[in-house]
PDB file of C-alpha atoms in Angstrom:
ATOM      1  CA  UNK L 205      64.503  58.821  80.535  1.00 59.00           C
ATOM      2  CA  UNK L 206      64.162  62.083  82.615  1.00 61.00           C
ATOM      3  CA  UNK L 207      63.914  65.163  80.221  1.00 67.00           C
ATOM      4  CA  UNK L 208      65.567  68.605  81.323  1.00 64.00           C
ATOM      5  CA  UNK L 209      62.190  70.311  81.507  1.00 65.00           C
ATOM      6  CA  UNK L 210      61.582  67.690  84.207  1.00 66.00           C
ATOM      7  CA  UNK L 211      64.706  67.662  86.435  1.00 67.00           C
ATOM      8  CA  UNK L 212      63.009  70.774  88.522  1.00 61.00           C
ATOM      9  CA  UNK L 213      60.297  68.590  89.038  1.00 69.00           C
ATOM     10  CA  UNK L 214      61.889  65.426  89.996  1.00 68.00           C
ATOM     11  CA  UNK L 215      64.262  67.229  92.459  1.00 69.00           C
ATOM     12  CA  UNK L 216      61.676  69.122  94.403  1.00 69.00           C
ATOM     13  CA  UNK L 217      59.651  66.053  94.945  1.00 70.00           C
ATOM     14  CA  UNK L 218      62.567  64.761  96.298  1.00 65.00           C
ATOM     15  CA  UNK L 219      63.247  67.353  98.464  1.00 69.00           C
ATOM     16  CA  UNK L 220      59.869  67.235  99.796  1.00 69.00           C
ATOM     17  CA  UNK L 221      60.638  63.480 100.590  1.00 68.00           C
ATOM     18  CA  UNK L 222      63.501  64.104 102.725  1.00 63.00           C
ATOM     19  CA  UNK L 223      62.342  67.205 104.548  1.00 66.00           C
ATOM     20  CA  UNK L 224      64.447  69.787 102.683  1.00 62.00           C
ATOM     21  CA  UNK L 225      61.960  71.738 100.629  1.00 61.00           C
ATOM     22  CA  UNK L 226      58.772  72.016 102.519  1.00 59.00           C
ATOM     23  CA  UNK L 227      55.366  70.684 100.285  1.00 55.00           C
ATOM     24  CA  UNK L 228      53.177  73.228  98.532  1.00 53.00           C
ATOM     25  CA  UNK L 229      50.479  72.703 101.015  1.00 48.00           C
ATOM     26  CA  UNK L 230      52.228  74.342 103.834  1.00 45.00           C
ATOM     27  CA  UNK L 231      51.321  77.976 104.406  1.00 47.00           C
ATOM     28  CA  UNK L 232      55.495  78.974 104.492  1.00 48.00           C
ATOM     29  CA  UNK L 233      56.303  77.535 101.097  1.00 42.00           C
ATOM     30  CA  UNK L 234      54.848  80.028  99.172  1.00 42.00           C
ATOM     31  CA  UNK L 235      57.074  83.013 101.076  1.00 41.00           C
ATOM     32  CA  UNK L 236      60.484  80.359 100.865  1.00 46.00           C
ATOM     33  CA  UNK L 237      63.048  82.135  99.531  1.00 53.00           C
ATOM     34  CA  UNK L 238      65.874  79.602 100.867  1.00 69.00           C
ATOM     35  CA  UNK L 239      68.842  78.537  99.054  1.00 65.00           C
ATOM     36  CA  UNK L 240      66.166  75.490  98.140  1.00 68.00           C
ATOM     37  CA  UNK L 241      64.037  77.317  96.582  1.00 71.00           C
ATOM     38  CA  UNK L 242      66.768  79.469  94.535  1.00 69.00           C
ATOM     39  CA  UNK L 243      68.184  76.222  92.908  1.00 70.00           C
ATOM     40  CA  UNK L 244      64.564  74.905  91.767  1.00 69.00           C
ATOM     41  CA  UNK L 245      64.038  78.123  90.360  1.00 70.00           C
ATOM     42  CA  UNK L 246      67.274  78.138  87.988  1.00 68.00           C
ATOM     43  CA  UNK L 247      66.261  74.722  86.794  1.00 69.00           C
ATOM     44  CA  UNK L 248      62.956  75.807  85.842  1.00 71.00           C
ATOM     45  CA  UNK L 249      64.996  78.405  83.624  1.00 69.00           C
ATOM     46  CA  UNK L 250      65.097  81.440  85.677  1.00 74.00           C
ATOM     47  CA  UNK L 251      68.748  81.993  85.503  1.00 73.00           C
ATOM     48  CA  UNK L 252      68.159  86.066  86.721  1.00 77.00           C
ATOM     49  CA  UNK L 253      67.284  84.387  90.095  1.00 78.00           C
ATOM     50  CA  UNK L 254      71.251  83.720  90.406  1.00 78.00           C
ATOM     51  CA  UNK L 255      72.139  86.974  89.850  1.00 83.00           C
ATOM     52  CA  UNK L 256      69.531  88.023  92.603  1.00 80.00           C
ATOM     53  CA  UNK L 257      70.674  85.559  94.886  1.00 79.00           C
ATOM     54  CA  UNK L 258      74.171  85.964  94.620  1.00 80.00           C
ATOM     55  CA  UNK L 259      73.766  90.494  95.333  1.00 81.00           C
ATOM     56  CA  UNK L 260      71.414  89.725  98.049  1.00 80.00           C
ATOM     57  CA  UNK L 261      73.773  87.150  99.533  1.00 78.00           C
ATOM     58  CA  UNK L 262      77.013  89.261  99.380  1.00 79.00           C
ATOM     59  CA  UNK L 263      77.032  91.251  95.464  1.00 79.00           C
ATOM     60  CA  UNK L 264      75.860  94.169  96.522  1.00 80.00           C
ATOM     61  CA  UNK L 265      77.307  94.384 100.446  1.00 82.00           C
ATOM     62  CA  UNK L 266      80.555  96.724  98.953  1.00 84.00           C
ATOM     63  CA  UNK L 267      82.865  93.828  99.258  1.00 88.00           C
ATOM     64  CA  UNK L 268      85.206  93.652  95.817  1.00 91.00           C
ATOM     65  CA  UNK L 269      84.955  89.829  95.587  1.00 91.00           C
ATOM     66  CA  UNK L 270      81.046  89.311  95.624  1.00 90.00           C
ATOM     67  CA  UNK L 271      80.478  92.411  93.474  1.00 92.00           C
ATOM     68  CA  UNK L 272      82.812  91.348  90.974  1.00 92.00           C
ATOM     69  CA  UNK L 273      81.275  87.904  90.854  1.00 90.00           C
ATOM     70  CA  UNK L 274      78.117  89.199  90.653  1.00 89.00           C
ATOM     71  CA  UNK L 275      79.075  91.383  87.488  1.00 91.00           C
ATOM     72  CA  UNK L 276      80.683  89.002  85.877  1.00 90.00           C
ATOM     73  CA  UNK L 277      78.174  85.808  86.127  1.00 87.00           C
ATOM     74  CA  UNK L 278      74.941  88.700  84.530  1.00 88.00           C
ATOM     75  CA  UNK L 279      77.992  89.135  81.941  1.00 87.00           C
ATOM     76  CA  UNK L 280      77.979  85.613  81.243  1.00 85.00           C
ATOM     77  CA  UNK L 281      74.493  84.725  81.243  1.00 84.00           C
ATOM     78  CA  UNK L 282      73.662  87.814  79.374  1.00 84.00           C
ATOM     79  CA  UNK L 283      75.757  86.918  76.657  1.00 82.00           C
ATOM     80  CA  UNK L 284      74.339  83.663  76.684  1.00 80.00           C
ATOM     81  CA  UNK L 285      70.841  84.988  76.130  1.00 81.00           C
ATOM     82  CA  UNK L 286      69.701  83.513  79.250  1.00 78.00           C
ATOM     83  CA  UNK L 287      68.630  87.173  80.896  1.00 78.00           C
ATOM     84  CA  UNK L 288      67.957  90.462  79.144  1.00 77.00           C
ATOM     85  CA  UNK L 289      70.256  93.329  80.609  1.00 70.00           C
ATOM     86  CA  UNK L 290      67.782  96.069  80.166  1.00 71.00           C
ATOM     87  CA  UNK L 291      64.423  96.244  81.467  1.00 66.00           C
ATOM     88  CA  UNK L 292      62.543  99.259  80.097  1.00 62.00           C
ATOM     89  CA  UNK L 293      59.445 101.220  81.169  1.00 56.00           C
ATOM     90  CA  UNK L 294      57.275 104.382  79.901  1.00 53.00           C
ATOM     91  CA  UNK L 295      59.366 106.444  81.895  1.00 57.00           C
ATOM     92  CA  UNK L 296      63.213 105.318  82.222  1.00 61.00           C
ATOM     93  CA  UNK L 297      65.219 102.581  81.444  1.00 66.00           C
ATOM     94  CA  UNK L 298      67.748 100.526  84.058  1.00 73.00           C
ATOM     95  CA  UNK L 299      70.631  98.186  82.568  1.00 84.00           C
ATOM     96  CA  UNK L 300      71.060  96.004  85.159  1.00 85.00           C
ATOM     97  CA  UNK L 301      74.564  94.892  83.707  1.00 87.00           C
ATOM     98  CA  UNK L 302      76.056  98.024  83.511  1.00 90.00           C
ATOM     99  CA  UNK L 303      75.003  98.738  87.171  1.00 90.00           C
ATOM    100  CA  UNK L 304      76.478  96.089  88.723  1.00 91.00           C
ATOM    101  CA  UNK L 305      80.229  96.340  86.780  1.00 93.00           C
ATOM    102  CA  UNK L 306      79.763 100.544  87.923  1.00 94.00           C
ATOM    103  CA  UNK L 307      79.122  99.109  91.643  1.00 93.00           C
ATOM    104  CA  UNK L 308      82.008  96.375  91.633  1.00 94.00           C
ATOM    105  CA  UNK L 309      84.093  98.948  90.336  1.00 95.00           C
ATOM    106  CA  UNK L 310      83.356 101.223  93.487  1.00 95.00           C
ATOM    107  CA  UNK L 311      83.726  97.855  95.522  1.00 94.00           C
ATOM    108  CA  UNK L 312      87.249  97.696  94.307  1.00 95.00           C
ATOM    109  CA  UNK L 313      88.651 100.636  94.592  1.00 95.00           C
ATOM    110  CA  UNK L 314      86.979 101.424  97.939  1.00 93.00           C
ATOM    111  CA  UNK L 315      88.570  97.678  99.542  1.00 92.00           C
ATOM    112  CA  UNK L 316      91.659  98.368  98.428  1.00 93.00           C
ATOM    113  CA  UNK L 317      91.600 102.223  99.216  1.00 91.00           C
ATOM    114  CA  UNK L 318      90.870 101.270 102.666  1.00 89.00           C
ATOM    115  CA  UNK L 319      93.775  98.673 102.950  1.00 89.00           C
ATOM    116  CA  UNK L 320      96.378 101.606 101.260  1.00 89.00           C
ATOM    117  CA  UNK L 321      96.621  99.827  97.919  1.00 91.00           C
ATOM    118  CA  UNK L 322      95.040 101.973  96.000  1.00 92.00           C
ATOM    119  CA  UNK L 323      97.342 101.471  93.406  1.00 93.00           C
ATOM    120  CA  UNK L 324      96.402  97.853  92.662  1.00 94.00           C
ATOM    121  CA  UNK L 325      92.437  98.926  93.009  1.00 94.00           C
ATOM    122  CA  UNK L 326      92.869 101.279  89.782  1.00 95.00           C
ATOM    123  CA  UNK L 327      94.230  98.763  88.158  1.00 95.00           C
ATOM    124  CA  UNK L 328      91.484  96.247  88.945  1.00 95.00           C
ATOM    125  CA  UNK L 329      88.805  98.285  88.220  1.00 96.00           C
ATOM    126  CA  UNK L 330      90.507  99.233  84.825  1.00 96.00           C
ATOM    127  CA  UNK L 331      90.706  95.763  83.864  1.00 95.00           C
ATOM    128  CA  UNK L 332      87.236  95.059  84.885  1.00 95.00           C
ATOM    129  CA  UNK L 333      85.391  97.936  83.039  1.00 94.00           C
ATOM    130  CA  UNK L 334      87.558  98.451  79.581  1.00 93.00           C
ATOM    131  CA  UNK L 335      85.723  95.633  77.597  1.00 90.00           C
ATOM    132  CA  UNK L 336      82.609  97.455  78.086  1.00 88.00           C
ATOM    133  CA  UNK L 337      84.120 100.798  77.153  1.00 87.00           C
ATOM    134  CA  UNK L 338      84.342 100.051  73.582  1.00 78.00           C
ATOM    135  CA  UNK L 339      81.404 100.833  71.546  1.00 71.00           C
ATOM    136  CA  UNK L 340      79.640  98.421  70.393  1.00 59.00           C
ATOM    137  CA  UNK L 341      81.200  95.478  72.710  1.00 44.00           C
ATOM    138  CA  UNK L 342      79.444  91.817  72.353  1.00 49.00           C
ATOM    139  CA  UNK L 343      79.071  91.445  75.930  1.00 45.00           C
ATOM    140  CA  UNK L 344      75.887  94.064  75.488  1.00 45.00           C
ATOM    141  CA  UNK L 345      72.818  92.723  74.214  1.00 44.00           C
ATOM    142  CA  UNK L 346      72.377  94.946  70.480  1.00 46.00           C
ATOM    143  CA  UNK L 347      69.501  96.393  71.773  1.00 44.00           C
ATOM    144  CA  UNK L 348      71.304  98.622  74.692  1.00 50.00           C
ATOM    145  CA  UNK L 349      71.133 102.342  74.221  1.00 53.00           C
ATOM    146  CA  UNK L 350      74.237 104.550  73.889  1.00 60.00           C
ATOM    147  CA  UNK L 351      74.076 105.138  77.588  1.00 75.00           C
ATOM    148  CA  UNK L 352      75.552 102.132  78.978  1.00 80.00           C
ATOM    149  CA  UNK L 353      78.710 102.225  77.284  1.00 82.00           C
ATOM    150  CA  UNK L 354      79.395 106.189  77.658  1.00 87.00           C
ATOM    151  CA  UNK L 355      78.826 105.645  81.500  1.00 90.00           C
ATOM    152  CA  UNK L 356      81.107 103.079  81.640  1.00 92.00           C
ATOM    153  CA  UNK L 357      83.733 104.951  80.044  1.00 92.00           C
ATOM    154  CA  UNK L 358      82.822 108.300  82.288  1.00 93.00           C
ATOM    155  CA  UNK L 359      83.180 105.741  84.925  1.00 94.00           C
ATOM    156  CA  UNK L 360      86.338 104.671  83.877  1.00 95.00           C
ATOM    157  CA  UNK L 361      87.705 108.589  82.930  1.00 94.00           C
ATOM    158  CA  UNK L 362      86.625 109.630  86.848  1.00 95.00           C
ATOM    159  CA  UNK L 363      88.656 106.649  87.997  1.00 95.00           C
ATOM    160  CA  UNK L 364      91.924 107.746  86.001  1.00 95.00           C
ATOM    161  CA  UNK L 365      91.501 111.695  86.675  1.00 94.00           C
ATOM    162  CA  UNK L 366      91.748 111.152  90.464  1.00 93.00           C
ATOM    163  CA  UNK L 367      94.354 108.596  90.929  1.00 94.00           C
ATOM    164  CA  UNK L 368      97.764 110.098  91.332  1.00 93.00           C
ATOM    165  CA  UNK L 369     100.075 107.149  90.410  1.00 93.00           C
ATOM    166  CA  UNK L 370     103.218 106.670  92.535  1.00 91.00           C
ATOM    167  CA  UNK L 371     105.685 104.910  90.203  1.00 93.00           C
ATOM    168  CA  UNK L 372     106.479 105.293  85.879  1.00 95.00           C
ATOM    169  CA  UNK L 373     105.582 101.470  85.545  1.00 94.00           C
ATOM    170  CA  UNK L 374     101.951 101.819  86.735  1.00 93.00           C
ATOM    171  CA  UNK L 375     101.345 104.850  84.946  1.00 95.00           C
ATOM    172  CA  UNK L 376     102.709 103.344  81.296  1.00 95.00           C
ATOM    173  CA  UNK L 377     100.528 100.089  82.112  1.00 95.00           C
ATOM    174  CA  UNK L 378      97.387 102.115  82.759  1.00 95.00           C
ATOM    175  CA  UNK L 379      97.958 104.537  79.703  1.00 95.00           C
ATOM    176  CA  UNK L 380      98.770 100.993  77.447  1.00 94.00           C
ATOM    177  CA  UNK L 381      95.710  99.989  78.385  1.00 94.00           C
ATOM    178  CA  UNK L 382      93.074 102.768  77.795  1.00 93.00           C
ATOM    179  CA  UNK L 383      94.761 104.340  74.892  1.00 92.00           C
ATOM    180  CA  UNK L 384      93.134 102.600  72.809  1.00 90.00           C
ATOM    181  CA  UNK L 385      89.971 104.072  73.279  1.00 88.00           C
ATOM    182  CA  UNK L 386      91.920 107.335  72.144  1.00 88.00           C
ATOM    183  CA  UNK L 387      92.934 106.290  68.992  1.00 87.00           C
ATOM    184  CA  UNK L 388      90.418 103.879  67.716  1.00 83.00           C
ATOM    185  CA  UNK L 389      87.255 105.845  69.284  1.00 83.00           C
ATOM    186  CA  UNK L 390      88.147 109.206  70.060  1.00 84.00           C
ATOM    187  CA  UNK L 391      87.692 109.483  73.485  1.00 86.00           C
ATOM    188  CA  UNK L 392      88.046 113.316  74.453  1.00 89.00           C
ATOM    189  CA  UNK L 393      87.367 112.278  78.203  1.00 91.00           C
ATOM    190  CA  UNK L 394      89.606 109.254  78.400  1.00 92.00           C
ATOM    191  CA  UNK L 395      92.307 111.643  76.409  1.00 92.00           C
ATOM    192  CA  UNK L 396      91.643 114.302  79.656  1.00 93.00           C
ATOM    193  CA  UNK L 397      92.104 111.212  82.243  1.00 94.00           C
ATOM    194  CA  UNK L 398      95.356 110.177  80.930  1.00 94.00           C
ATOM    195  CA  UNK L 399      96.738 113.862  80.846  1.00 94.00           C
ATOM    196  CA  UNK L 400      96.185 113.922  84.488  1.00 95.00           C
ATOM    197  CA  UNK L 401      98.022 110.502  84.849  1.00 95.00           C
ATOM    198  CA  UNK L 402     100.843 112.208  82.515  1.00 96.00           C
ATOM    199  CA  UNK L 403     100.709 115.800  84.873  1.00 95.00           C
ATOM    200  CA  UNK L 404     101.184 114.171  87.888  1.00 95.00           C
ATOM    201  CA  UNK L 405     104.760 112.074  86.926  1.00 95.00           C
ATOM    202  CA  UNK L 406     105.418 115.450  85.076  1.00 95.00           C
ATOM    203  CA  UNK L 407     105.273 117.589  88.405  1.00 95.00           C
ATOM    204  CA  UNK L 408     107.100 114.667  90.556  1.00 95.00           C
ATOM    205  CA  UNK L 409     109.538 114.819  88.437  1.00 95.00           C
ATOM    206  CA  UNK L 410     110.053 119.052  88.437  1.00 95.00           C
ATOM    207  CA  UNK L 411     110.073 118.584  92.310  1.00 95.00           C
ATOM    208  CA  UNK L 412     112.572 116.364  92.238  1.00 94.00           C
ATOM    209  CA  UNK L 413     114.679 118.696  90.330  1.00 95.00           C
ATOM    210  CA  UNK L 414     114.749 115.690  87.081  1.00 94.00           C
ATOM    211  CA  UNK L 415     114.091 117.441  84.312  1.00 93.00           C
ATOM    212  CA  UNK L 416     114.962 114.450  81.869  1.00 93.00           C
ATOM    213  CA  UNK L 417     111.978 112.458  83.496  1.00 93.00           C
ATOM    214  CA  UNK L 418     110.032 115.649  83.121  1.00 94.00           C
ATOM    215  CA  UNK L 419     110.754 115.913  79.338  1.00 95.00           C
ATOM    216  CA  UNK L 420     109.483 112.645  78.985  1.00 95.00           C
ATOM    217  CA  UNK L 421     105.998 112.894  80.504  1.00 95.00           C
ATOM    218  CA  UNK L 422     105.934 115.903  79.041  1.00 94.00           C
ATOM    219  CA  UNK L 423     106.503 114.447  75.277  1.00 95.00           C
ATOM    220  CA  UNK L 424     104.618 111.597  76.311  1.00 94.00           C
ATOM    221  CA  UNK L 425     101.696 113.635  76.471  1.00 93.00           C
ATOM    222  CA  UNK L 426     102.084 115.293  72.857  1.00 93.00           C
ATOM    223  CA  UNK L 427     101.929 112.186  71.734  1.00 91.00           C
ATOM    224  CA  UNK L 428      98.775 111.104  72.978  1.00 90.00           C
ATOM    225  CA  UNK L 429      97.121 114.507  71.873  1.00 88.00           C
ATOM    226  CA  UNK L 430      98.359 113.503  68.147  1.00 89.00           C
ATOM    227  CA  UNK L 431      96.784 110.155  68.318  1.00 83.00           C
ATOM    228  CA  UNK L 432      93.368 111.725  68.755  1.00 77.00           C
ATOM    229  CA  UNK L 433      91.643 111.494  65.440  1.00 69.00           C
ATOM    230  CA  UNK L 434      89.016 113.112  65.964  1.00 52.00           C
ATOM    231  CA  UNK L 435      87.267 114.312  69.546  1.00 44.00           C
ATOM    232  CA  UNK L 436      83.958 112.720  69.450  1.00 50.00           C
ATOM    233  CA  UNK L 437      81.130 113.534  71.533  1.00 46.00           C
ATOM    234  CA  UNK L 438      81.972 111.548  74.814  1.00 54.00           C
ATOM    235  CA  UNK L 439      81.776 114.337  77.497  1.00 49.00           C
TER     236      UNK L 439
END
């Protein structure tokens, strides 16, 4: 019977045998960083080499796809305790997690910027960073600072402030979705954001001579400032 501690074994003597992996001896295999060498590496338990592999094969070009992927597989093997998220020093300390869902966030909304859906990027990159807006989320290892979540949800304010939404349906799903972190958390900054998402349908609707549509945004937005509990100290 071949135990799991064993299968990285048994598969790089195999590759040895038929040519794929070159043999210890040989003065290249120590600098191999092949595909090869990648997959022996996650059996011996390194499951962060996946993560690396994956941004230095596509995660961290700017492409939305292979950024998002990226994000999402750390997600997954940090919640499976397979990687730490946060590697500390003396001096500063880098979540690796919340980096990569801040830069497939840009991904997104600069691919679909560029192809004049802009629209549909928002909404992406909402979806993508609102679990991790909530403090404390499961999907962070207990051990994170305060940082990683309040960036994430400055991320995710910055996002809503400058989009100027072209239709009443995608403002009402984008305020559905975030105001929750106004009334359950407080969020002074994601309060700000959706007021600009509120001014802007207010002010199409005053050019347009409307001023029913106008009334609405503009009651729309009193009610959002009486859901605030309490402004806590977000930004």
């Amino acid at each position: 019977h071949l135990r799991p501690s064993d299968v990285h074994v048994r598969s790089a003597r195999h590759m040895e045998q038929f040519g794929v992996l070159k043999r210890k001896s040989d003065d290249e295999s120590s600098n191999s960083g092949g595909f090869e060498e990648i997959v022996l590496s996650v059996m011996k338990g390194n499951a962060g080499r996946v993560v690396e592999a994956l941004h230095d094969l596509g995660g961290g070009s700017g492409a939305a796809l292979p950024a998002t992927m990226t994000a999402l597989l750390c997600n997954l093997l940090t919640e499976a305790n397979q990687i730490q998220p946060s590697i500390s020093s003396t001096t500063e300390s880098f979540n690796i997690q919340t980096e990569l869902l801040l830069l497939a966030s840009h991904s997104i909304l600069s691919s679909f910027s560029t192809q004049n859906h802009s629209e549909v990027g928002v909404r992406l990159a909402t979806r993508l960073l609102l679990p991790f807006a909530f403090p404390p989320t499961p999907s962070f290892s207990s051990k994170k600072d305060d940082s990683s979540f309040l960036r994430i949800t400055h991320q995710l304010a910055t996002i809503l402030d400058t989009h100027m939404p072209n239709n009443d349906a995608d403002t009402k799903h984008l305020l559905k979705l975030v105001t929750p972190l106004i009334v359950k958390h407080g969020s002074k900054v994601m309060l700000d954001a959706c007021e600009n998402l509120i001014r802007c349908r207010f002010q199409y609707y005053m050019k347009d001579n409307r001023p029913g549509g106008a009334i609405y945004w503009l009651l729309r937005g009193m009610e959002l400032n009486a859901l605030l509990p309490r402004a806590k100290n977000d930004g």
